[in-house]
């Protein structure tokens, strides 16, 4: 349980950090909360030559709404999200998610940006941010660019980020009135990765039909999955139980689970159906439907 | 300072006179009170010293190279490159220690490091001592081992019936035998076939208990030092210092008088540290090779390989009963997956049958148990050794029988109660037996009568009962000496030091001697110092296994304490010119019972006694009854001085859509004979019940199969993947103490550390049936397993039928 030897740098500015990443290439890893990186080092599944600790870089911890979006900086911790009244009021899906990531000690350090940059399909925020149609802001030597969340996850533990880019911010479009979301996760024990989890985000139109739906699935495929068939089934419909059940079935069809210690593929697929229905119901309630 | 100058301060620390009057009237002043552990403050403030906390000047760090093959011949080992690495001091291999060892003298089949064959992925092949762990790890990578892979046996059925040409895991003990079989036991009491034929109801079932491991928070750790005079000292996180001392001497060919084993504070063991392990021999041998202290600390991964945890068991049970529910026959067939080495397996094989015969009376009984070797880490004793698995099968069988007969399962158990002061069908002597009180306690506390079979769909209650041993009548190596001994020394200050070989592993065996001494000699609890588990300093106790410490060490301490008490009382009686019965030693005082105003601080009483008798010290010992077991072969195994009894009621909520079982609460009543300190007894009851709950719902020590590649590789050797419940996952536990006062125990005490695990598991299984109408006959009851069972379209109808029947019965009342 001792990590392999590594160098450690703690740059004071983003430019400095990016310069180091640029020079080291694949040999460097960014350390923010260390939620995934430290276990990987201790289990010797990863052996980067240098860790670039970004915790001393000022300005990366903003968590506020501006220009119609919620800004989540690279050093915003899960516990910050859990404690934020703005998030509880307007982004209940994010609050749900932060509350079920690992355990409270880890949540005091773990960051939301790190959670997606690691691109583990078992991580919780990827599905949530897919449902919320978030935008990822990345900075590299050539400057800043934005990546729609749909284009961000490119494979198992793989993202659209270049080795010398850092996720500096996640932007979540502010939900219109009559929106609501929920995240439901089944875990083998408290603090575990999900056996499966479903994130749902709905906006209701004035006539009570569903104007917009977002559904993300956790740990039922090589990447986090957006359940597009299910979203399409909901759009324009009244959110009654029959429609939600239908959408839940389609979400299960969108899942690509494989059998492992957490259960058979059949079990996980049915679990997606059950959790999707419950998450949608809760989202409708929270949207005031 | 003269003694009388100390008097004022001592009196100030003793019990005040007004309380003293009450204490003198009570049966016990200390026993039965809610007390602190003597090591509690040190542990919760981080001052307790564990083996890995120890460090010595010049100490080297060792690492063990482990086999990547489940079964292979070692063709050659070349350590020259490793030895050439700067910072490496020594490398040892199996050829340096070619003496087999094993905790059971008849099945020594293991080497400190493999000599010519590896038998599981993780088996030790070579050990390195270097200046630090990193260098030692690098050196491991430089050792070249050439292997010739052999057929690997991963399933017990295949090991039992090996394919032609496949080499068995061990050489057969006799020509013509299958070397993959550790032990086969077949015993029959009464005529089972005739009783089954005559039974009104026969219940048959197949059960599977998945392997689980101990997950003590402290990994195994040992330090060896061989001093220039030729004396070996090993500090180790062990629960059997005495056996370790003997095996170190035997394997390393040393005079046992020149081997010292010290057990520092241990961070949990649960049976996982109850035999010698490779690291203990390796630190000793490396210390002898280098002349320096050498430490090895297992990684968490290595702890999973060392294992010795719960055996997977496949059990086929038949149970015959008369129409009124009396048990006429129990017929059990068990296949035990032992892993690569014997460990305690001979005992496990017997226990899988022998310990099932209480708390119910069987009309006839037969068991046929076979333990086979497989190419996986060796199984061994985990809390409730050998009997947790068959207990699960039997108690579910009883629940099925109750259902078939339409009898309340608690009532069914009452009807079959074994009784007290009796013998079981396999001739184990049972004296005290509080099982009926246990049943009544959980029945009342859980609201059973109003709620069983009457809760809404998805909620249920289940009951189960069990028994366990308080130590074994026969030690692991045959000898006629006491099983436990203690020595007590009284200081002039009033302080008392107790020397005991007992092994504190968190269960409280450093505290029990203090309570006993405080009770007998009347000293304040904090005047007692307990020195334990250092073979240079203390008399022999065989260690912390089979729940033996409180009964055996307790009796040894009591024996010594009473000898001293007699001397002190006699001196005071003489001084006060009263009969000895009138002298009380209590609360820091010696006093006259009929005239409590006449009293002296206890230290003064000790001084008077020392003046009369000379130095105040005494030894005490305890040995087990040796004539109370069946005369048949194996009849001694399972024989114990006293048996504890337990009943559990579990309440569950099952979510049919996801298969999630939430155990809401468990009521557990345990007959511990007498609770010397109820706080410790409740801790053991809760801890055991928790551990059973964990095995019921989530634990699984499992390995990759051929289809996953790397066959035989542990599937989850970390606490990220091997699941144990957190406090948030744990149900409400209600521990209820039942005291039956056993004639064999100190003040009547029996065990409490293992018994209350057993029935936790079947109580949960039976509660799931009450909740949703499905039987879970294989562990663990994970959400996918429960979900699969609930796909049975008849399940709901079964639930309706059982609950409808109960409703009809209620209506008829």
Short mmCIF file of C-alpha atoms in Angstrom, two decimals, chain B residues 547-714:
data_model
loop_
_atom_site.label_atom_id
_atom_site.label_comp_id
_atom_site.label_asym_id
_atom_site.label_seq_id
_atom_site.Cartn_x
_atom_site.Cartn_y
_atom_site.Cartn_z
CA UNK B 547 -13.61 -19.12 22.92
CA UNK B 548 -11.56 -20.54 25.73
CA UNK B 549 -10.00 -17.54 27.51
CA UNK B 550 -12.66 -16.36 29.95
CA UNK B 551 -13.45 -19.87 31.12
CA UNK B 552 -9.94 -21.30 31.25
CA UNK B 553 -7.73 -18.32 32.03
CA UNK B 554 -10.50 -17.01 34.29
CA UNK B 555 -10.47 -20.22 36.30
CA UNK B 556 -6.67 -20.20 36.53
CA UNK B 557 -6.63 -16.60 37.79
CA UNK B 558 -9.44 -17.36 40.22
CA UNK B 559 -7.49 -20.33 41.55
CA UNK B 560 -4.41 -18.18 42.23
CA UNK B 561 -6.42 -15.25 43.61
CA UNK B 562 -8.30 -17.43 46.07
CA UNK B 563 -5.05 -18.86 47.43
CA UNK B 564 -3.83 -15.35 48.18
CA UNK B 565 -7.16 -14.22 49.50
CA UNK B 566 -7.11 -17.06 51.98
CA UNK B 567 -3.75 -15.94 53.35
CA UNK B 568 -4.76 -12.29 53.69
CA UNK B 569 -8.08 -13.19 55.27
CA UNK B 570 -6.41 -15.55 57.73
CA UNK B 571 -3.98 -12.86 58.87
CA UNK B 572 -6.72 -10.29 59.40
CA UNK B 573 -8.87 -12.80 61.24
CA UNK B 574 -5.97 -13.47 63.55
CA UNK B 575 -5.28 -9.76 64.16
CA UNK B 576 -8.95 -8.94 64.79
CA UNK B 577 -9.56 -12.19 66.63
CA UNK B 578 -12.61 -13.04 64.54
CA UNK B 579 -13.47 -16.08 62.37
CA UNK B 580 -12.18 -15.79 58.78
CA UNK B 581 -15.73 -15.76 57.33
CA UNK B 582 -16.21 -12.36 58.93
CA UNK B 583 -13.32 -10.81 57.02
CA UNK B 584 -14.27 -9.08 53.79
CA UNK B 585 -11.81 -7.73 51.22
CA UNK B 586 -13.71 -5.18 49.20
CA UNK B 587 -13.47 -1.75 47.64
CA UNK B 588 -9.88 -1.11 48.72
CA UNK B 589 -10.47 -2.23 52.29
CA UNK B 590 -10.15 -5.19 54.58
CA UNK B 591 -13.00 -5.09 57.07
CA UNK B 592 -15.05 -6.94 59.60
CA UNK B 593 -18.46 -7.75 58.08
CA UNK B 594 -20.29 -7.50 61.38
CA UNK B 595 -18.55 -4.31 62.38
CA UNK B 596 -17.60 -2.42 59.20
CA UNK B 597 -16.15 0.40 61.28
CA UNK B 598 -13.31 -1.95 61.95
CA UNK B 599 -11.32 -1.73 58.73
CA UNK B 600 -7.86 -1.05 57.26
CA UNK B 601 -6.81 -0.06 53.75
CA UNK B 602 -6.11 -3.15 51.68
CA UNK B 603 -2.39 -2.41 51.48
CA UNK B 604 -2.17 -2.63 55.25
CA UNK B 605 -3.89 -6.00 55.18
CA UNK B 606 -1.37 -7.13 52.55
CA UNK B 607 1.49 -5.93 54.77
CA UNK B 608 0.14 -7.81 57.77
CA UNK B 609 -0.22 -10.94 55.66
CA UNK B 610 3.27 -10.58 54.20
CA UNK B 611 4.71 -10.24 57.70
CA UNK B 612 3.02 -13.47 58.64
CA UNK B 613 3.37 -15.57 55.48
CA UNK B 614 6.38 -14.12 53.67
CA UNK B 615 6.24 -12.81 50.09
CA UNK B 616 2.71 -12.87 48.70
CA UNK B 617 2.56 -14.66 45.39
CA UNK B 618 0.57 -17.58 44.07
CA UNK B 619 0.10 -19.60 40.93
CA UNK B 620 -3.13 -21.07 39.74
CA UNK B 621 -4.13 -23.33 36.92
CA UNK B 622 -7.09 -24.83 35.17
CA UNK B 623 -7.45 -28.05 33.32
CA UNK B 624 -10.47 -29.33 31.51
CA UNK B 625 -12.55 -32.36 32.39
CA UNK B 626 -11.13 -35.29 30.42
CA UNK B 627 -13.72 -38.01 30.94
CA UNK B 628 -16.83 -36.50 29.43
CA UNK B 629 -17.16 -37.49 25.80
CA UNK B 630 -18.11 -40.41 23.61
CA UNK B 631 -15.77 -43.40 23.43
CA UNK B 632 -15.87 -43.40 19.62
CA UNK B 633 -13.06 -42.16 17.36
CA UNK B 634 -13.35 -38.37 17.20
CA UNK B 635 -15.56 -38.29 20.29
CA UNK B 636 -13.20 -35.86 22.01
CA UNK B 637 -13.56 -33.27 19.27
CA UNK B 638 -16.34 -30.87 20.16
CA UNK B 639 -16.16 -31.77 23.84
CA UNK B 640 -16.04 -28.56 25.87
CA UNK B 641 -16.23 -27.71 29.57
CA UNK B 642 -19.38 -25.66 28.91
CA UNK B 643 -21.64 -24.65 26.04
CA UNK B 644 -23.15 -21.26 25.34
CA UNK B 645 -26.57 -20.82 23.72
CA UNK B 646 -28.01 -18.12 21.52
CA UNK B 647 -31.29 -17.15 19.88
CA UNK B 648 -31.70 -14.47 17.23
CA UNK B 649 -34.75 -12.78 15.77
CA UNK B 650 -34.06 -10.65 12.71
CA UNK B 651 -36.42 -8.13 11.17
CA UNK B 652 -35.91 -7.39 7.50
CA UNK B 653 -37.35 -5.26 4.79
CA UNK B 654 -36.98 -6.65 1.29
CA UNK B 655 -37.39 -4.46 -1.75
CA UNK B 656 -38.67 -6.92 -4.36
CA UNK B 657 -37.90 -4.73 -7.38
CA UNK B 658 -34.18 -4.42 -6.64
CA UNK B 659 -33.57 -7.44 -4.40
CA UNK B 660 -32.18 -5.23 -1.66
CA UNK B 661 -32.51 -6.70 1.83
CA UNK B 662 -32.40 -4.20 4.65
CA UNK B 663 -31.93 -5.79 8.04
CA UNK B 664 -33.72 -3.29 10.24
CA UNK B 665 -32.94 -4.80 13.62
CA UNK B 666 -31.72 -7.94 15.27
CA UNK B 667 -32.61 -9.07 18.77
CA UNK B 668 -30.06 -11.49 20.11
CA UNK B 669 -30.20 -13.26 23.45
CA UNK B 670 -27.09 -15.07 24.54
CA UNK B 671 -26.56 -17.38 27.48
CA UNK B 672 -23.01 -16.57 28.61
CA UNK B 673 -23.38 -18.31 31.97
CA UNK B 674 -22.50 -15.17 33.89
CA UNK B 675 -21.54 -11.79 32.50
CA UNK B 676 -18.31 -10.88 34.34
CA UNK B 677 -18.60 -7.45 32.74
CA UNK B 678 -21.87 -6.95 30.84
CA UNK B 679 -20.31 -4.20 28.70
CA UNK B 680 -17.76 -6.63 27.26
CA UNK B 681 -20.37 -9.37 26.83
CA UNK B 682 -22.69 -7.00 24.97
CA UNK B 683 -19.74 -5.94 22.81
CA UNK B 684 -19.06 -9.55 21.89
CA UNK B 685 -22.74 -10.27 21.22
CA UNK B 686 -23.06 -7.22 18.99
CA UNK B 687 -19.75 -7.82 17.23
CA UNK B 688 -20.61 -11.44 16.52
CA UNK B 689 -24.09 -10.64 15.31
CA UNK B 690 -22.69 -7.90 13.09
CA UNK B 691 -20.17 -10.29 11.59
CA UNK B 692 -22.89 -12.85 10.86
CA UNK B 693 -25.02 -10.14 9.29
CA UNK B 694 -22.05 -9.13 7.11
CA UNK B 695 -21.58 -12.70 5.90
CA UNK B 696 -25.30 -13.06 5.30
CA UNK B 697 -25.57 -10.02 3.07
CA UNK B 698 -22.29 -9.22 1.39
CA UNK B 699 -19.02 -10.97 2.18
CA UNK B 700 -17.45 -13.30 -0.38
CA UNK B 701 -13.86 -14.52 -0.63
CA UNK B 702 -13.97 -15.50 -4.29
CA UNK B 703 -11.53 -16.27 -7.08
CA UNK B 704 -11.37 -15.92 -10.82
CA UNK B 705 -12.38 -18.98 -12.81
CA UNK B 706 -10.75 -20.20 -16.03
CA UNK B 707 -13.29 -18.24 -18.09
CA UNK B 708 -12.02 -14.95 -16.61
CA UNK B 709 -8.35 -15.72 -17.26
CA UNK B 710 -5.85 -15.94 -14.38
CA UNK B 711 -7.78 -18.84 -12.86
CA UNK B 712 -7.32 -19.03 -9.11
CA UNK B 713 -6.45 -15.35 -8.68
CA UNK B 714 -8.23 -13.67 -5.78
#
